[in-house]
XYZ file of C-alpha atoms in Angstrom:
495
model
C -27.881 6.749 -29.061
C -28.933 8.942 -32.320
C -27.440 8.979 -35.509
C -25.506 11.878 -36.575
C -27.659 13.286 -38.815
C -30.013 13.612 -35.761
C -27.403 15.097 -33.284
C -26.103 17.707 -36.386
C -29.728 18.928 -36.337
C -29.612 19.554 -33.095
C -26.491 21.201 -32.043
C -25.673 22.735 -35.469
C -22.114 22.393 -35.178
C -19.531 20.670 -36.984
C -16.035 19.902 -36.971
C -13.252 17.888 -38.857
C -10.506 15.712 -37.766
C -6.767 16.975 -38.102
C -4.878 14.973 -36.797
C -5.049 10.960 -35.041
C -2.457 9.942 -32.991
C -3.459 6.177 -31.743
C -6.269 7.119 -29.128
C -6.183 10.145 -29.718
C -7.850 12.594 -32.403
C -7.660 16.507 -32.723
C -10.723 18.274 -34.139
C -11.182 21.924 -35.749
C -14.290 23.668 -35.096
C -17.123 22.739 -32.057
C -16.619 25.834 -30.301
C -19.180 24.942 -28.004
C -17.724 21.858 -26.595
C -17.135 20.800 -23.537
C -14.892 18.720 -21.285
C -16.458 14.845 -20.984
C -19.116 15.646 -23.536
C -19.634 12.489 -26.136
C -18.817 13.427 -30.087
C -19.682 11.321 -33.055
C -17.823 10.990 -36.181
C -19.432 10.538 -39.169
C -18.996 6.626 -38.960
C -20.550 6.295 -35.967
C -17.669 6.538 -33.810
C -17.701 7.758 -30.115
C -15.504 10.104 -28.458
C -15.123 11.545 -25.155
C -13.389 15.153 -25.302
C -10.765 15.405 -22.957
C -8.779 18.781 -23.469
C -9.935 22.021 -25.200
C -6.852 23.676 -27.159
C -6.825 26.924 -28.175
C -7.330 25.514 -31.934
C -8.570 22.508 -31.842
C -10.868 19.836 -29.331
C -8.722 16.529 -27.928
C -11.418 13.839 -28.218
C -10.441 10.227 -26.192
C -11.805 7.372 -28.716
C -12.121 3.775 -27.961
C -11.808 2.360 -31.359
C -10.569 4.637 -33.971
C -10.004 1.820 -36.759
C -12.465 4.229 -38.806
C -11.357 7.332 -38.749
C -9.730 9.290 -41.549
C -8.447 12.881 -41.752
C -10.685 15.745 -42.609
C -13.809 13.373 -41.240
C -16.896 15.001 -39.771
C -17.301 14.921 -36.204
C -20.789 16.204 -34.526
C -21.204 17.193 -31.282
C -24.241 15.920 -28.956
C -24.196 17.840 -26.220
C -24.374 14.572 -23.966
C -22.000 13.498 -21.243
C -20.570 9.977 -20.647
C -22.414 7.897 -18.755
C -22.509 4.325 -17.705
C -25.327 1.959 -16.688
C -25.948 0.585 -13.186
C -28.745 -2.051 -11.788
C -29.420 -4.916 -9.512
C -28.850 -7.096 -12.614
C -25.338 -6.213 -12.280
C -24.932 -8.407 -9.151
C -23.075 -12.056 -10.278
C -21.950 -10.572 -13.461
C -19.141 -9.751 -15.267
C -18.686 -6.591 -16.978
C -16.735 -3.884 -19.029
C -16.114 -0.493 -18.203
C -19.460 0.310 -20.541
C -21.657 -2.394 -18.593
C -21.868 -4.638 -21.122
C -21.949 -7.861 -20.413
C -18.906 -10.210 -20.521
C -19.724 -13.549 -19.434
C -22.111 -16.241 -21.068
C -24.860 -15.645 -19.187
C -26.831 -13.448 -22.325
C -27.926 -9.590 -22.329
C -28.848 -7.431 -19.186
C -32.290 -5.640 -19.942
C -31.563 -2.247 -20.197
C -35.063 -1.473 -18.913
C -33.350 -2.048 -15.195
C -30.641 0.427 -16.215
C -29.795 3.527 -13.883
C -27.182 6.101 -16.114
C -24.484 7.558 -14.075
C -21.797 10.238 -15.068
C -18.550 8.684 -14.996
C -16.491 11.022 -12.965
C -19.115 12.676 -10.575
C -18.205 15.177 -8.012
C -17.022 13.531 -4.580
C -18.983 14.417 -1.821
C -18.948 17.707 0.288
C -17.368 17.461 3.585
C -20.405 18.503 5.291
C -21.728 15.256 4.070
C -19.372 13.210 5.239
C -19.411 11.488 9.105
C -16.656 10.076 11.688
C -15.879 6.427 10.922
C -17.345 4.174 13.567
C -18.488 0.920 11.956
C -15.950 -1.953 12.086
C -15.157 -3.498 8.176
C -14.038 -7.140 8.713
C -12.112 -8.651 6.315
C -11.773 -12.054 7.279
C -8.344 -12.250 7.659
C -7.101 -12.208 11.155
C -3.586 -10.823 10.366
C -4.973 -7.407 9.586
C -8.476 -7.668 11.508
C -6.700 -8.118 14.927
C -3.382 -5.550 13.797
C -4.516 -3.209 10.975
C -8.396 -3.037 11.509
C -10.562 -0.952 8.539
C -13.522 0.403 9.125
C -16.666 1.456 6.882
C -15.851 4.070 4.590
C -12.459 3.976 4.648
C -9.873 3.801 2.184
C -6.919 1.540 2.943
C -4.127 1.058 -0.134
C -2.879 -3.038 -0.155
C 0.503 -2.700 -1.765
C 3.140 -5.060 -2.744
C 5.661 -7.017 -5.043
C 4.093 -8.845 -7.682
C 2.235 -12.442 -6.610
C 2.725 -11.874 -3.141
C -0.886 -11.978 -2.364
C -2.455 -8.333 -2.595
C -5.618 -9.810 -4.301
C -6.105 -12.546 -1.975
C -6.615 -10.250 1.020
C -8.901 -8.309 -1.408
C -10.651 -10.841 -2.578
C -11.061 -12.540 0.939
C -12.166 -9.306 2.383
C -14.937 -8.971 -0.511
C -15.793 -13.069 0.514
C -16.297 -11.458 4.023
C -18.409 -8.465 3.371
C -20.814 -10.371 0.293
C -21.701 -12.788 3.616
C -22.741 -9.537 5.230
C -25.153 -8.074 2.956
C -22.682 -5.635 1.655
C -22.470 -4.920 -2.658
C -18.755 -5.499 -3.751
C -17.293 -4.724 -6.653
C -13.701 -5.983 -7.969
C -12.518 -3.709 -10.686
C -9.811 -5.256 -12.823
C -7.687 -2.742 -14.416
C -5.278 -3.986 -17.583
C -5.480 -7.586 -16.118
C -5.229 -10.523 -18.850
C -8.671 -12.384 -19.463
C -7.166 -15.829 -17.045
C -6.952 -13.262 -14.176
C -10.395 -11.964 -14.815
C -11.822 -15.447 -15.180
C -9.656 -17.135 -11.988
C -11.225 -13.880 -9.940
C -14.738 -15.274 -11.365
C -13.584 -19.214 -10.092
C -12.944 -18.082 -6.887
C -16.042 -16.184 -5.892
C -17.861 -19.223 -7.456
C -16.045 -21.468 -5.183
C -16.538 -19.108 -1.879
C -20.005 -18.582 -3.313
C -20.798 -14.626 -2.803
C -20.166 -13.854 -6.505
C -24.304 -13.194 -6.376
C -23.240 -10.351 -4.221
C -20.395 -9.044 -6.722
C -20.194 -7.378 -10.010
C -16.861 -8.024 -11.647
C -15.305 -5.040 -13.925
C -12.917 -5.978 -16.028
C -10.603 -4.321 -18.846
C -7.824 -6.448 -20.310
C -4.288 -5.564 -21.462
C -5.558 -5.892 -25.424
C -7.952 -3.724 -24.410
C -7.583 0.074 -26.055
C -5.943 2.342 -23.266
C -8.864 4.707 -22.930
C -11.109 1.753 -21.832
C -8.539 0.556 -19.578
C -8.129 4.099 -17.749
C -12.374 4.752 -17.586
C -12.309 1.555 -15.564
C -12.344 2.725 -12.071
C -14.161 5.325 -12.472
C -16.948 2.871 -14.155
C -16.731 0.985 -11.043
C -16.827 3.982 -8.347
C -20.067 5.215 -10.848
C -21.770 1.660 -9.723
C -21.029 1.575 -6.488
C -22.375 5.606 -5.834
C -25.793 3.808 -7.566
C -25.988 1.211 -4.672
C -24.814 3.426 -1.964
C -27.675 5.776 -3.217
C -30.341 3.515 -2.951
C -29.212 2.705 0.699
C -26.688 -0.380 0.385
C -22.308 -0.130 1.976
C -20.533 -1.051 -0.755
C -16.725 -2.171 -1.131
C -14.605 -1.920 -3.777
C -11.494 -3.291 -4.811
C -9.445 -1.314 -7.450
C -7.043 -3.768 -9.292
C -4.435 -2.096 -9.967
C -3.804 1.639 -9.467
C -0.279 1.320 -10.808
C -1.177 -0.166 -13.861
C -3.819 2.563 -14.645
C -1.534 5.386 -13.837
C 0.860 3.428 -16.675
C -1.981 3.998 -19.493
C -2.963 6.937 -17.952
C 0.950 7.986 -18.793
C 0.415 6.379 -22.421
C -2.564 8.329 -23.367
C -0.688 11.822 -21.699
C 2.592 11.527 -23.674
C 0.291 10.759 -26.881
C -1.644 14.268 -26.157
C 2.312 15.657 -25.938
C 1.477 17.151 -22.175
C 4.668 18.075 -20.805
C 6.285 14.454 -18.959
C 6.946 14.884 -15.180
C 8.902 12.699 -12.727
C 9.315 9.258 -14.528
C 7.450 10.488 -17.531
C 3.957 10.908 -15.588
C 2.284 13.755 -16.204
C 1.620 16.790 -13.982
C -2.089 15.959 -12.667
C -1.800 12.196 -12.285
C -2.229 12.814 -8.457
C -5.309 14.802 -9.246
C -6.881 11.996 -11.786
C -6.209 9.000 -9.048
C -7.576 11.083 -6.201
C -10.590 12.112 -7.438
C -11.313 8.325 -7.628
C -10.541 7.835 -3.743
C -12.365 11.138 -2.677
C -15.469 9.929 -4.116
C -15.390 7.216 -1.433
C -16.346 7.657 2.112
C -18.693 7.805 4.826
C -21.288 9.634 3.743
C -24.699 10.769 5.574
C -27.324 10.374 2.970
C -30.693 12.586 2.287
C -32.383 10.009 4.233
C -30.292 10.762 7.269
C -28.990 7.445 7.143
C -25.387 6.192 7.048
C -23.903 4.273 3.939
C -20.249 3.864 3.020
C -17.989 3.341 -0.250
C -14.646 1.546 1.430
C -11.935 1.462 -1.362
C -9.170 -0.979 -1.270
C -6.822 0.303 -3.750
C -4.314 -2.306 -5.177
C -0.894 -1.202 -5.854
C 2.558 -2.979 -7.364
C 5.916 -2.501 -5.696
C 9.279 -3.447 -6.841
C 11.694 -5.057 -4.876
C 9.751 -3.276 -1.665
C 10.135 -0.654 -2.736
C 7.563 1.989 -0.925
C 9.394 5.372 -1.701
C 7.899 4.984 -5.501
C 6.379 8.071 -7.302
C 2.673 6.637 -7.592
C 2.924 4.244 -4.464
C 3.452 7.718 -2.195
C 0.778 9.600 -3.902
C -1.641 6.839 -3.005
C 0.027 6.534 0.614
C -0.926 10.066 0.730
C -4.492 10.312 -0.702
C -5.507 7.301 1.689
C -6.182 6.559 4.754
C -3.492 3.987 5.662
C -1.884 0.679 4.000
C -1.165 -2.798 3.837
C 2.026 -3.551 3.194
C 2.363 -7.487 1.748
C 6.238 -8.120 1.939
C 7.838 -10.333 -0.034
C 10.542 -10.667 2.648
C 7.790 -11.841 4.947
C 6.280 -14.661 2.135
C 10.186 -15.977 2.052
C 9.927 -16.823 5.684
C 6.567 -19.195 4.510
C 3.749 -16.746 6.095
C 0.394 -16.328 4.494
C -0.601 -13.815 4.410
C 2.817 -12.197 3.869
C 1.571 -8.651 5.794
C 4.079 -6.826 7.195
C 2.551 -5.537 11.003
C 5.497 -3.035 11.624
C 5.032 -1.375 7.749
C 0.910 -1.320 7.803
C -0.814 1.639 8.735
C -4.870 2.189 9.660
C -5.365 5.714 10.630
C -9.026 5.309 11.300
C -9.887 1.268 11.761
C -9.069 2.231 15.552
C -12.059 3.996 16.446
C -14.312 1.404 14.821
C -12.766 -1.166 18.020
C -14.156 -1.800 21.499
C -11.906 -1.526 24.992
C -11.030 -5.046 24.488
C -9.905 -5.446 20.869
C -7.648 -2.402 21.625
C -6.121 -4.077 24.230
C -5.516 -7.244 22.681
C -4.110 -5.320 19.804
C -1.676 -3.286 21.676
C -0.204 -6.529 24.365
C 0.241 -7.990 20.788
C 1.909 -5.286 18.687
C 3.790 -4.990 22.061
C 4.708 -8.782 22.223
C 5.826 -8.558 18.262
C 7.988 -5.926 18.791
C 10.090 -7.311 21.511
C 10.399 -10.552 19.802
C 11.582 -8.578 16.771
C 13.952 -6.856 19.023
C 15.307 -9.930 20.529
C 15.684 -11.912 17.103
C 17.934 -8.888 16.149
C 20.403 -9.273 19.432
C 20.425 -13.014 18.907
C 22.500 -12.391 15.557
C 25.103 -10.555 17.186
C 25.839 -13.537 18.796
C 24.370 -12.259 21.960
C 23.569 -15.050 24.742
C 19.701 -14.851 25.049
C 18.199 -15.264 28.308
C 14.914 -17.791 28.846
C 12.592 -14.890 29.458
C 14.027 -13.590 26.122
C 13.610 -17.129 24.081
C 9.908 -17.402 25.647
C 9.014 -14.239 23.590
C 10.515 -15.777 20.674
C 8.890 -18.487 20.732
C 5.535 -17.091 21.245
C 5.822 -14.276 18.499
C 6.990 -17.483 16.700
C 3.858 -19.251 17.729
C 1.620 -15.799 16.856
C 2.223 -16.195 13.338
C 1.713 -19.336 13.265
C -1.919 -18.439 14.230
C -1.693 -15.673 11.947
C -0.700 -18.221 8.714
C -4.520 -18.388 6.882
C -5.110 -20.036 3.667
C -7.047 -17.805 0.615
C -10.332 -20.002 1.474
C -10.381 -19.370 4.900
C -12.465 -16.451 5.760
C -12.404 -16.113 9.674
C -15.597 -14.298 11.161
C -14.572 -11.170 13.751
C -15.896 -13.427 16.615
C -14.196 -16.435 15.668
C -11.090 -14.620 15.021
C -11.409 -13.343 19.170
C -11.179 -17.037 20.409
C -8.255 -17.778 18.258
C -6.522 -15.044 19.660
C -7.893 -15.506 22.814
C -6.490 -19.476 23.021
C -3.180 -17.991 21.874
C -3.261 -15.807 24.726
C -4.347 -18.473 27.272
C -1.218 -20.630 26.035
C -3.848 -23.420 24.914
C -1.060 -24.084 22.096
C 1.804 -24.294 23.425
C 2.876 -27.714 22.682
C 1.914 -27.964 19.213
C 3.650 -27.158 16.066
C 2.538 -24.358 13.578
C 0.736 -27.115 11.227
C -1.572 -28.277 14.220
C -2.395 -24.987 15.484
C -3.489 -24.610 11.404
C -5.872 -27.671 11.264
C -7.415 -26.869 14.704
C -8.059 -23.177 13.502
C -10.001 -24.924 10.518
C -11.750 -27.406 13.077
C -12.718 -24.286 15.179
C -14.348 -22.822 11.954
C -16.465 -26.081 11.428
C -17.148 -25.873 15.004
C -18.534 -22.313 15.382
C -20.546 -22.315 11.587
C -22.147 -25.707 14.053
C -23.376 -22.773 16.478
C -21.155 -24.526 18.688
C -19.203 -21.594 19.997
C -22.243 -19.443 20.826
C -22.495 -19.687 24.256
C -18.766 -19.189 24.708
C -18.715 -15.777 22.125
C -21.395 -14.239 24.133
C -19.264 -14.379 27.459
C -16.401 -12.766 25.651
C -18.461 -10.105 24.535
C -19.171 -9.509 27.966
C -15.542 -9.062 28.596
C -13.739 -5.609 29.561
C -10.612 -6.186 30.027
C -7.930 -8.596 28.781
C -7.524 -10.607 31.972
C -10.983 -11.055 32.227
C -10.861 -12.183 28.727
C -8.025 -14.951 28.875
C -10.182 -16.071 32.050
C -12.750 -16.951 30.028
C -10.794 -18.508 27.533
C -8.808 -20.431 30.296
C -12.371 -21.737 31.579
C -13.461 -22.267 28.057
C -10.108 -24.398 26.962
C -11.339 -28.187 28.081
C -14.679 -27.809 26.598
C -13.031 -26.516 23.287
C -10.730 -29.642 23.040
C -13.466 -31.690 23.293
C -15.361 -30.189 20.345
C -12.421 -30.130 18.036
C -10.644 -33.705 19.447
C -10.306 -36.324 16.021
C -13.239 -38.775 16.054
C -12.205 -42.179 17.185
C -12.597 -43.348 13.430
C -9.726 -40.780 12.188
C -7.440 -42.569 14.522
């Protein structure tokens, strides 16, 4: 940027500070300001102006360690931008772009600027939903299925495993091709680094850009922070790339966005948030989407939104406003994680409005004879505490809901392809586990993945792609059982 000398010359205006309240700072005079443009103090200081009062400009300041009163303040007639380029990929970031990690400087020769909070597209540019979005974890690809584009809230207790399905689902989509980006919001620096550990280990974080703002962070930097991220992923989507990205955490942002509001003294609403916080968190979800670009082609933002609960809560203030401005939910329950299951999702309390249309004739089917089977089992568990005598028909559908979640259990490194996931489901169906207990149907699942990354499976995922209905499909998965215990049987050595 300029100095201020350089900018006074060229807007020829000039205002002092009146008043600093933390963040905050109130000038007198630039009549000619404007909402988002950058100011700079006479120190060097920059400042985003956020409100224009009758009197006096509200200017947003990241560090305001040197400001006095009655300081000069110069406009400069630019708007707040942030960088975006390739280089970003495998690196992690603040809400400026600058580089956080130890791997040295990004050349700012690669650099694309960006406004921070551009306009979400029209509707006219936006098309029907029709491309599946697999997120690796069978639980929600087989029950609450995404699709590109979409925007699907994960929301739960505290450490009951929202980021894990996030993260998982970013593991999934990096193997793909697609550009993720995992936008830490207020997180402390071990989250930010055991995020970075993780994508290491799974080895996609060369397909990732980590944003990250921690809690000692000032709260301005800490609210820009997903709108920095939605800014990089409209620069990839642009040049012809999907894109996901994870938003972690939309309560804690709406928390500091709350702190900064109450230090501009705007009137407090319901729980002390102000008036337009569902208008600042939605124009962050309306700028994703699938959108039909210049080129005529199709690319996609999908937004996974993270959001805390308390207690289960799901009637909170900020937790319906994002249930309203997306397109469906995950609900992680901690009620579920007591009974031991991993992921904890709750099937009867997660919602998809659009992941349907992205499914063929068979995965519908399969989804519904399973939602179906859950739902009586559910049923039944609740007569068999009155006491009520249970007939065997009854008990059999216990017993295989019991042995559905079973299959359902999936560790955080286990990332389960969409076809792999169909002959899992399909061996449930064809009763191939039966006899064994909950930790053997586990190991096999992770033999089965060994199995089919062998090219093993091939032959076997091509016939079920060639499947209609769902008796033709347990058929084939009843033919396709003997041959399948053979691959995955322990070597005579392991005995």
């Amino acid at each position: 940027m300029k100095d201020f000398t350089t900018y006074y010359k060229e807007t020829a205006e000039i205002g002092y500070i009146q008043s600093i309240i933390s963040s905050i700072f109130y000038v007198n005079g630039l009549p000619n300001a404007r909402i988002n443009e950058i100011v700079m103090t006479e120190s060097g200081t920059i400042g985003i102006v956020k409100a224009l009062l009758p009197e006096l400009v509200e200017v947003m300041v990241f560090e305001g360690q040197t400001l006095v009163h009655n300081m000069k303040v110069v406009r400069t007639n630019e708007f707040f931008q942030v960088p975006a380029s390739d280089k970003f990929l495998g690196r992690i970031l603040d809400p400026f772009g600058i580089a956080q990690d130890h791997y040295g400087k990004i050349d700012s020769k690669t650099f694309t600027y960006r406004h921070i909070e551009s306009p979400a597209p029209q509707i006219s540019a936006r098309v029907r939903i029709t491309r599946p979005m697999h997120t690796g974890v069978m639980v929600v690809d087989i029950l609450t299925p995404l699709g590109m584009g979409q925007r699907e809230l994960i929301l739960g207790d505290p450490s009951v495993g929202k980021s894990t399905i996030a993260l998982q689902a970013i593991v999934s989509q990096a193997r793909l091709g697609t550009v993720c980006i995992y936008a830490l919001i207020g997180k402390r620096k071990s989250d930010i680094k055991r995020i970075e550990t993780y994508l290491q280990k799974m080895k996609v974080l060369e397909g990732t850009i980590i944003v990250g703002s921690s809690s000692s962070d000032p709260a301005p930097m800490i609210y820009l922070t997903p709108y920095s991220a939605m800014a990089m992923a409209e620069h990839f989507r642009d040049k012809g790339k999907d894109v996901l990205v994870v938003l972690d955490d939309l309560s804690t942002h709406a928390k500091f966005y709350r702190e900064l509001s109450l230090l501009s003294r705007r009137p407090p609403g319901r729980q002390s948030y102000p008036g337009d916080i569902f208008h600042i968190q939605a124009r962050i979800a309306e700028r994703a989407g699938n959108i039909k670009m210049k080129s005529s082609k199709v690319k996609s933002i999908t937004l996974l939104p993270i959001a805390e609960t308390q207690e289960g809560d799901l009637s909170g203030y900020i937790q319906t406003n994002l249930m309203a401005m997306t397109d469906g939910h995950i609900f992680v329950d901690i009620a579920e994680q007591k009974k031991a299951r991993h992921p904890a999702v709750s099937f009867t309390l997660s919602v998809s409005r659009v992941g349907n249309q992205t499914r063929s004739k068979l995965e519908k089917e399969i989804a519904r004879h399973l939602h179906q089977m859950l739902a009586q089992a559910r049923k039944a568990e609740e007569l068999g505490r009155f006491g009520v005598e249970l007939t065997e028909q009854t008990m059999h559908i216990i017993r295989n809901s019991e042995k559905l979640e079973a299959v359902f259990n999936q560790d955080s490194d286990l990332v389960l392809s969409k076809e792999l996931q169909l002959i899992i489901i399909g061996l449930f169906l064809s009763e191939y586990w039966n006899a064994k207990s909950g930790k053997e149907i586990e190991a096999d699942i992770k033999k089965l993945r060994l199995v089919s990354e062998a090219g093993s499976l091939d032959k076997l995922k091509l016939e079920i792609n060639r499947c209609e209905t769902l008796e033709q499909f347990k058929a084939v998965m009843v033919k396709a059982s003997p041959s399948i215990t053979k691959l995955i049987a322990p070597a005579k050595n392991e005995h």
